Amino acid sequence: MQTNEKIQIQPEEIVPTAEKMRQAGRLLIMIHGHIENDGTPVVTYDYDDGPNVLSYEVRGHATVPTISHIYDAAAQWAERDVAELVPITFEGLDCSQRLFMPDNLLSGEGQITVTPIEVLRKENNIE
C-alpha cells in the first residue's frame, strides 16, 4: 500500500534535498503550489520512494529557489506552471514566456479557449 510522508522544510533546504534525491535515483513526481485561505503560500515537492511518496513542503515563502538545474524539464515545466497560476516565484527560473495562458488574460481582456472532448476526439480520429 502506498504511503505519503510529508516533511516540512525551509527554502534553503530545497536545493540540497533535490540534489540528495537525484543522487539517490529518486524521480521528481510533481511540484505543487497553492495559496492557503489565510494567504500562506505553500510549495510541495513530491519524490518517488519506491511504492511511497516523499512530500517536502515549504510554507510561508512566496519566493523559493528553482531546482530546474537538477531535474531539468521535469522541474522546469512544473515550476513554470505553478508560477503562472499562483503568485509564487522560483528564483533562477526563466518565466519570460507564458506556458499556456494568454498574456492579456492578466489584464482582464484575455480568454481561455476550451475545446469540448468530443471535438478533440473527432479531430484526432479517436472513437
N, CA and C of each residue as an Amber inpcrd file, in Angstrom:
protein
   381
   0.8320000  -1.1800000   0.0000000   0.0000000   0.0000000   0.0000000
   0.8790000   1.2470000   0.0000000   0.5300000   2.1940000  -0.8320000
   1.3140000   3.4180000  -0.9600000   1.0960000   4.3280000   0.2430000
   2.1880000   4.9490000   0.6890000   2.0970000   5.9440000   1.7540000
   2.6560000   7.2550000   1.2440000   2.2880000   8.3300000   1.9140000
   2.7740000   9.6520000   1.5680000   3.2680000  10.3090000   2.8490000
   4.5710000  10.4980000   2.9280000   5.1730000  11.1260000   4.0950000
   5.4190000  12.6040000   3.7920000   4.8890000  13.4960000   4.6200000
   5.0660000  14.9370000   4.4350000   6.1510000  15.4370000   5.3830000
   7.1360000  16.1350000   4.8220000   8.2690000  16.6370000   5.5840000
   8.3470000  18.1460000   5.3840000   8.2950000  18.8980000   6.4640000
   8.3920000  20.3620000   6.3940000   9.8540000  20.7640000   6.2420000
  10.1370000  21.6490000   5.2580000  11.4900000  22.1620000   5.0700000
  11.4250000  23.6650000   4.8420000  12.5830000  24.3050000   4.8890000
  12.7300000  25.7330000   4.6310000  13.2910000  25.9230000   3.2150000
  13.1430000  27.1310000   2.6380000  13.6210000  27.3520000   1.2640000
  15.0860000  26.9780000   1.0420000  15.9430000  27.2050000   2.0250000
  17.3660000  26.8880000   1.8540000  17.6320000  25.3760000   1.8100000
  16.6420000  24.5710000   2.1350000  16.7880000  23.1160000   2.0900000
  16.2900000  22.5150000   0.7800000  15.6390000  23.3220000  -0.0710000
  15.0440000  22.8010000  -1.3110000  16.1020000  22.2250000  -2.2430000
  17.1360000  22.9930000  -2.5540000  18.1670000  22.5350000  -3.4980000
  18.9480000  21.3510000  -2.9350000  19.4460000  21.3990000  -1.6880000
  20.1400000  20.2130000  -1.1690000  19.2610000  18.9600000  -1.1370000
  17.9790000  19.1230000  -0.8390000  17.0650000  17.9730000  -0.8380000
  16.9300000  17.4100000  -2.2430000  16.7470000  18.2810000  -3.2440000
  16.6350000  17.8290000  -4.6370000  17.9150000  17.1350000  -5.0900000
  19.0630000  17.6820000  -4.7100000  20.3380000  17.0530000  -5.0720000
  20.4580000  15.6610000  -4.4430000  20.0580000  15.5440000  -3.1700000
  20.1010000  14.2580000  -2.4710000  19.1680000  13.2510000  -3.1480000
  17.9670000  13.6920000  -3.5230000  17.0060000  12.8020000  -4.1760000
  17.5320000  12.3570000  -5.5430000  18.1030000  13.2790000  -6.2890000
  18.6300000  12.9530000  -7.6300000  19.7760000  11.9540000  -7.5290000
  20.6750000  12.1890000  -6.5760000  21.8140000  11.2890000  -6.3850000
  21.3600000   9.8920000  -5.9590000  20.2490000   9.8240000  -5.2420000
  19.7120000   8.5370000  -4.8000000  18.8720000   7.8580000  -5.8810000
  18.7450000   8.5090000  -7.0430000  17.9610000   7.9420000  -8.1390000
  16.4640000   8.0990000  -7.9670000  16.0360000   9.0230000  -7.1050000
  14.6170000   9.2700000  -6.8710000  14.0650000  10.1770000  -7.9600000
  12.9340000   9.8170000  -8.5240000  12.2840000  10.6380000  -9.5410000
  11.5140000  11.7720000  -8.8870000  11.5100000  12.9180000  -9.5370000
  10.6430000  14.0210000  -9.1330000   9.2760000  13.7250000  -9.7330000
   8.2840000  13.5540000  -8.8820000   6.9440000  13.2230000  -9.3700000
   6.2040000  14.4920000  -9.7800000   6.1900000  15.4780000  -8.8980000
   5.4500000  16.7040000  -9.1850000   5.8670000  17.7920000  -8.2100000
   5.6500000  19.0320000  -8.6440000   5.7860000  20.1930000  -7.7760000
   4.4220000  20.8560000  -7.7490000   3.8830000  21.0470000  -6.5670000
   2.5780000  21.6770000  -6.3940000   2.7650000  23.0210000  -5.7160000
   1.9140000  23.9700000  -6.0400000   1.9260000  25.2480000  -5.3430000
   0.5110000  25.7620000  -5.1820000   0.2200000  26.3470000  -4.0290000
  -1.0890000  26.9430000  -3.8130000  -0.9870000  27.9900000  -2.7100000
  -2.0400000  28.7610000  -2.5760000  -2.1470000  29.7560000  -1.5220000
  -3.2710000  29.3190000  -0.5920000  -2.9640000  29.2090000   0.6860000
  -3.9720000  28.8410000   1.6730000  -5.0010000  29.9660000   1.8120000
  -6.1410000  29.6780000   2.4080000  -7.1860000  30.6920000   2.6100000
  -6.6870000  31.9010000   3.3840000  -5.7070000  31.6990000   4.2690000
  -5.1780000  32.8200000   5.0530000  -4.0670000  33.5750000   4.3210000
  -3.7780000  33.1850000   3.0520000  -2.7700000  33.8720000   2.2510000
  -1.3890000  33.2480000   2.3080000  -1.2300000  32.1640000   3.0160000
   0.0660000  31.4990000   3.1410000   0.4090000  30.7380000   1.8600000
   1.5570000  31.0700000   1.2210000   1.9800000  30.2920000   0.0550000
   2.5520000  28.9450000   0.4980000   2.2540000  27.9110000  -0.2920000
   2.7330000  26.5580000   0.0010000   3.2640000  25.9460000  -1.2910000
   4.4770000  25.4030000  -1.2350000   5.0570000  24.6780000  -2.3670000
   5.4330000  23.2950000  -1.8580000   5.0170000  22.2580000  -2.6000000
   5.2990000  20.8780000  -2.2210000   6.0270000  20.1720000  -3.3570000
   7.0940000  19.4730000  -3.0040000   7.9030000  18.7000000  -3.9480000
   7.6850000  17.2230000  -3.6430000   7.1210000  16.4800000  -4.5790000
   6.8630000  15.0560000  -4.3880000   7.9280000  14.2380000  -5.1120000
   8.5450000  13.3230000  -4.3750000   9.5810000  12.4510000  -4.9210000
   9.1760000  10.9890000  -4.7650000   9.5810000  10.1810000  -5.7400000
   9.3590000   8.7430000  -5.7120000  10.2290000   8.1140000  -4.6260000
   9.6330000   7.2390000  -3.8550000  10.3700000   6.4810000  -2.8410000
   9.8690000   5.0370000  -2.8920000  10.1260000   4.3950000  -4.0340000
   9.6210000   3.0350000  -4.2400000   8.1120000   3.0760000  -4.3590000
   7.4200000   2.3340000  -3.5290000   5.9550000   2.3810000  -3.6030000
   5.3750000   3.6030000  -2.8720000   6.2330000   4.3940000  -2.2550000
   5.7760000   5.5250000  -1.4520000   6.1440000   6.8550000  -2.0890000
   5.5880000   7.9230000  -1.5230000   5.8710000   9.2800000  -1.9810000
   6.4010000  10.0800000  -0.8030000   7.5260000  10.7630000  -1.0360000
   8.0590000  11.6960000  -0.0480000   7.6730000  13.1010000  -0.4910000
   6.9470000  13.8240000   0.3440000   6.4950000  15.1770000   0.0210000
   7.2120000  16.1760000   0.9190000   8.0500000  17.0030000   0.3110000
   8.7520000  18.0470000   1.0480000   7.9760000  19.3430000   0.8530000
   7.5160000  19.9330000   1.9510000   6.6300000  21.0930000   1.8840000
   7.3020000  22.3300000   2.4710000   7.1950000  23.4320000   1.7230000
   7.6940000  24.7410000   2.1630000   6.4770000  25.6360000   2.3440000
   6.3170000  26.1680000   3.5470000   5.1600000  27.0140000   3.8600000
   5.6240000  28.4310000   4.1960000   4.8520000  29.4080000   3.6990000
   5.0800000  30.7900000   4.0970000   6.1210000  31.5480000   3.3110000
   6.5420000  31.0200000   2.1580000   7.5570000  31.6980000   1.3480000
   7.0590000  31.7960000  -0.0920000   6.8720000  33.0230000  -0.5760000
   6.3870000  33.2420000  -1.9400000   7.5190000  33.1890000  -2.9600000
   8.7640000  33.1450000  -2.4920000   9.9240000  33.0070000  -3.3750000
  10.7570000  31.8390000  -2.8820000  11.0020000  30.8980000  -3.7910000
  11.8130000  29.7180000  -3.4770000  12.7870000  29.4980000  -4.6320000
  13.9070000  28.7910000  -4.3960000  14.8640000  28.5600000  -5.4880000
  14.3620000  27.5000000  -6.4680000  14.7650000  27.6390000  -7.7110000
  14.4360000  26.6340000  -8.7210000  15.2710000  25.3820000  -8.5120000
  14.7350000  24.2500000  -8.9290000  15.5160000  23.0180000  -8.9680000
  15.6200000  22.5120000 -10.4130000  15.3530000  23.4060000 -11.3690000
  15.3830000  23.0060000 -12.7760000  16.7960000  22.6450000 -13.2450000
  17.8200000  23.1310000 -12.5680000  19.1920000  22.7540000 -12.9180000
  19.5250000  21.3500000 -12.4100000  18.6680000  20.7920000 -11.5570000
  18.8820000  19.4500000 -11.0230000  17.9870000  18.4390000 -11.7430000
  16.7120000  18.7840000 -11.9220000  15.7500000  17.8710000 -12.5400000
  15.3120000  18.3200000 -13.9330000  16.0400000  19.2370000 -14.5280000
  15.8150000  19.6510000 -15.9080000  14.3470000  19.9900000 -16.1950000
  13.8300000  19.4890000 -17.3250000  12.4740000  19.8370000 -17.7590000
  11.4020000  19.3370000 -16.7970000  11.6650000  18.2500000 -16.0740000
  10.6800000  17.7440000 -15.1150000  10.3600000  18.8030000 -14.0700000
  11.3640000  19.5340000 -13.6310000  11.1470000  20.6050000 -12.6540000
  10.7420000  21.8990000 -13.3470000  11.3700000  22.1940000 -14.4750000
  11.1130000  23.4670000 -15.1510000   9.6420000  23.6400000 -15.5070000
   9.0410000  22.6290000 -16.1010000   7.6410000  22.7560000 -16.5080000
   6.7140000  22.8840000 -15.3070000   6.9780000  22.0740000 -14.2820000
   6.1340000  22.1570000 -13.0780000   6.2820000  23.5140000 -12.3900000
   7.5050000  24.0080000 -12.2950000   7.7320000  25.3180000 -11.6700000
   7.0910000  26.4330000 -12.4840000   7.2350000  26.3820000 -13.7840000
   6.6180000  27.4120000 -14.6320000   5.0990000  27.3710000 -14.5360000
   4.5500000  26.1640000 -14.4660000   3.1020000  26.0050000 -14.3190000
   2.6280000  26.6590000 -13.0200000   3.2890000  26.3490000 -11.9150000
   2.9220000  26.9410000 -10.6250000   3.0730000  28.4510000 -10.6790000
   4.2060000  28.9320000 -11.2020000   4.4700000  30.3710000 -11.2510000
   3.4450000  31.1210000 -12.1020000   2.9180000  30.4530000 -13.1150000
   1.9390000  31.0930000 -13.9880000   0.5570000  31.1850000 -13.3410000
   0.2530000  30.2450000 -12.4740000  -1.0860000  30.1860000 -11.9020000
  -1.1870000  30.7340000 -10.4770000  -0.0730000  30.7760000  -9.7650000
  -0.0690000  31.1490000  -8.3510000   1.0230000  32.2010000  -8.1390000
   0.8210000  33.1670000  -7.2640000   1.8650000  34.1780000  -7.0310000
   3.0350000  33.6240000  -6.2150000   3.7480000  32.6620000  -6.8170000
   4.9490000  32.0770000  -6.2290000   6.0540000  32.2040000  -7.2740000
   7.2270000  32.6670000  -6.8450000   8.3600000  32.8830000  -7.7350000
   9.4280000  31.8410000  -7.4650000   9.9680000  31.2690000  -8.5340000
  11.0710000  30.3200000  -8.4350000  12.3300000  31.0470000  -8.8810000
  13.1530000  31.4240000  -7.9220000  14.3680000  32.1810000  -8.1860000
  15.2900000  31.4200000  -9.1210000  15.7030000  32.0770000 -10.2080000
  16.5980000  31.4660000 -11.1750000  15.8940000  30.7930000 -12.3350000
  14.5740000  30.7730000 -12.3290000  13.7990000  30.1440000 -13.3980000
  13.3980000  31.1860000 -14.4270000  13.5940000  30.8730000 -15.7000000
  13.1980000  31.7810000 -16.7770000  11.7000000  31.6350000 -17.0470000
  10.9460000  32.6430000 -16.6730000   9.4920000  32.6590000 -16.9180000
   9.1280000  33.7760000 -17.8900000  10.0310000  34.0780000 -18.8150000
   9.8040000  35.1970000 -19.7270000   8.7140000  34.9070000 -20.7600000
   8.3830000  33.6530000 -20.9820000   7.3120000  33.2980000 -21.9030000
   6.2500000  32.5240000 -21.1530000   5.0040000  32.7280000 -21.5500000
   3.8890000  32.0240000 -20.9260000   3.8520000  30.5850000 -21.4210000
   3.3680000  29.6960000 -20.5810000   3.2020000  28.2950000 -20.9900000
   1.9270000  28.1020000 -21.7900000   0.7970000  28.5450000 -21.2290000
  -0.4730000  28.2580000 -21.8820000  -1.5040000  29.3600000 -21.7400000
  -1.3240000  30.2880000 -20.8450000  -2.3220000  31.3430000 -20.6670000
  -1.9290000  32.5610000 -21.5100000  -2.8800000  33.1790000 -22.1770000
  -2.5460000  34.3560000 -22.9860000  -2.0640000  35.4990000 -22.1020000
  -1.0990000  36.2810000 -22.6200000  -0.5370000  37.3930000 -21.8620000
  -1.5940000  38.3970000 -21.4160000  -2.6170000  38.6240000 -22.2460000
  -3.6140000  39.6320000 -21.9010000  -4.6700000  39.1150000 -20.9250000
  -4.5720000  37.8480000 -20.5140000  -5.5350000  37.3240000 -19.5490000
  -5.4250000  38.0740000 -18.2280000  -4.2090000  38.4500000 -17.8560000
  -3.9980000  39.1340000 -16.5900000  -4.6050000  40.5320000 -16.5910000
  -4.7560000  41.1410000 -17.7700000  -5.3520000  42.4720000 -17.8400000
  -6.8810000  42.3950000 -17.8840000  -7.4240000  41.1950000 -17.9320000
  -8.8690000  41.0190000 -17.9570000  -9.4520000  40.9550000 -19.3570000
  -8.5990000  41.0630000 -20.3780000  -9.0700000  41.0570000 -21.7590000
  -8.9740000  39.6810000 -22.4090000  -8.1320000  38.8100000 -21.8650000
  -7.8850000  37.5180000 -22.4870000  -8.9960000  36.5260000 -22.2180000
  -8.9320000  35.4420000 -22.9560000  -9.9330000  34.4000000 -22.8000000
  -9.2720000  33.0640000 -23.0870000  -9.5370000  32.0930000 -22.2510000
  -9.0100000  30.7520000 -22.4830000 -10.0230000  29.9990000 -23.3330000
  -9.5490000  29.3810000 -24.4000000 -10.4200000  28.6060000 -25.2660000
 -10.4880000  27.1750000 -24.7550000 -11.6810000  26.6860000 -24.5620000
 -11.8770000  25.3130000 -24.1110000 -12.5340000  24.5550000 -25.2530000
 -11.8920000  23.4500000 -25.6750000 -12.4190000  22.6410000 -26.7530000
 -13.1130000  21.4260000 -26.1520000 -14.3700000  21.1980000 -26.5120000
 -15.0840000  20.0170000 -25.9870000 -14.3670000  18.7280000 -26.3570000
 -14.4030000  17.7560000 -25.4560000 -13.7200000  16.4810000 -25.6640000
 -14.1960000  15.7830000 -26.9360000 -15.4790000  15.9300000 -27.2750000
 -15.9910000  15.2860000 -28.4910000 -15.2980000  15.8490000 -29.7360000
 -15.0400000  17.1440000 -29.7430000 -14.3640000  17.7790000 -30.8820000
 -12.9200000  17.2970000 -30.9550000 -12.2510000  17.2250000 -29.8240000
 -10.8620000  16.7440000 -29.8030000 -10.7690000  15.3120000 -30.2970000
 -11.7070000  14.4740000 -29.8710000 -11.7190000  13.0780000 -30.3180000
 -11.9050000  12.9860000 -31.8240000 -12.8280000  13.7740000 -32.3560000
 -13.1040000  13.7610000 -33.7950000 -11.8710000  14.2420000 -34.5690000
 -11.2640000  15.3420000 -34.1010000 -10.0890000  15.8860000 -34.7740000
  -8.9080000  14.9150000 -34.7690000  -8.8360000  14.0760000 -33.7470000
  -7.7220000  13.1410000 -33.6120000  -8.0990000  11.7130000 -33.9730000
  -9.2580000  11.5550000 -34.5950000  -9.7310000  10.2380000 -35.0400000
  -9.7610000   9.2130000 -33.9130000 -10.2700000   9.6200000 -32.7750000
 -10.4130000   8.7290000 -31.6320000 -11.8880000   8.4660000 -31.4220000
 -12.2450000   7.2160000 -31.3840000 -13.6530000   6.8430000 -31.2150000
 -13.9830000   6.6960000 -29.7670000
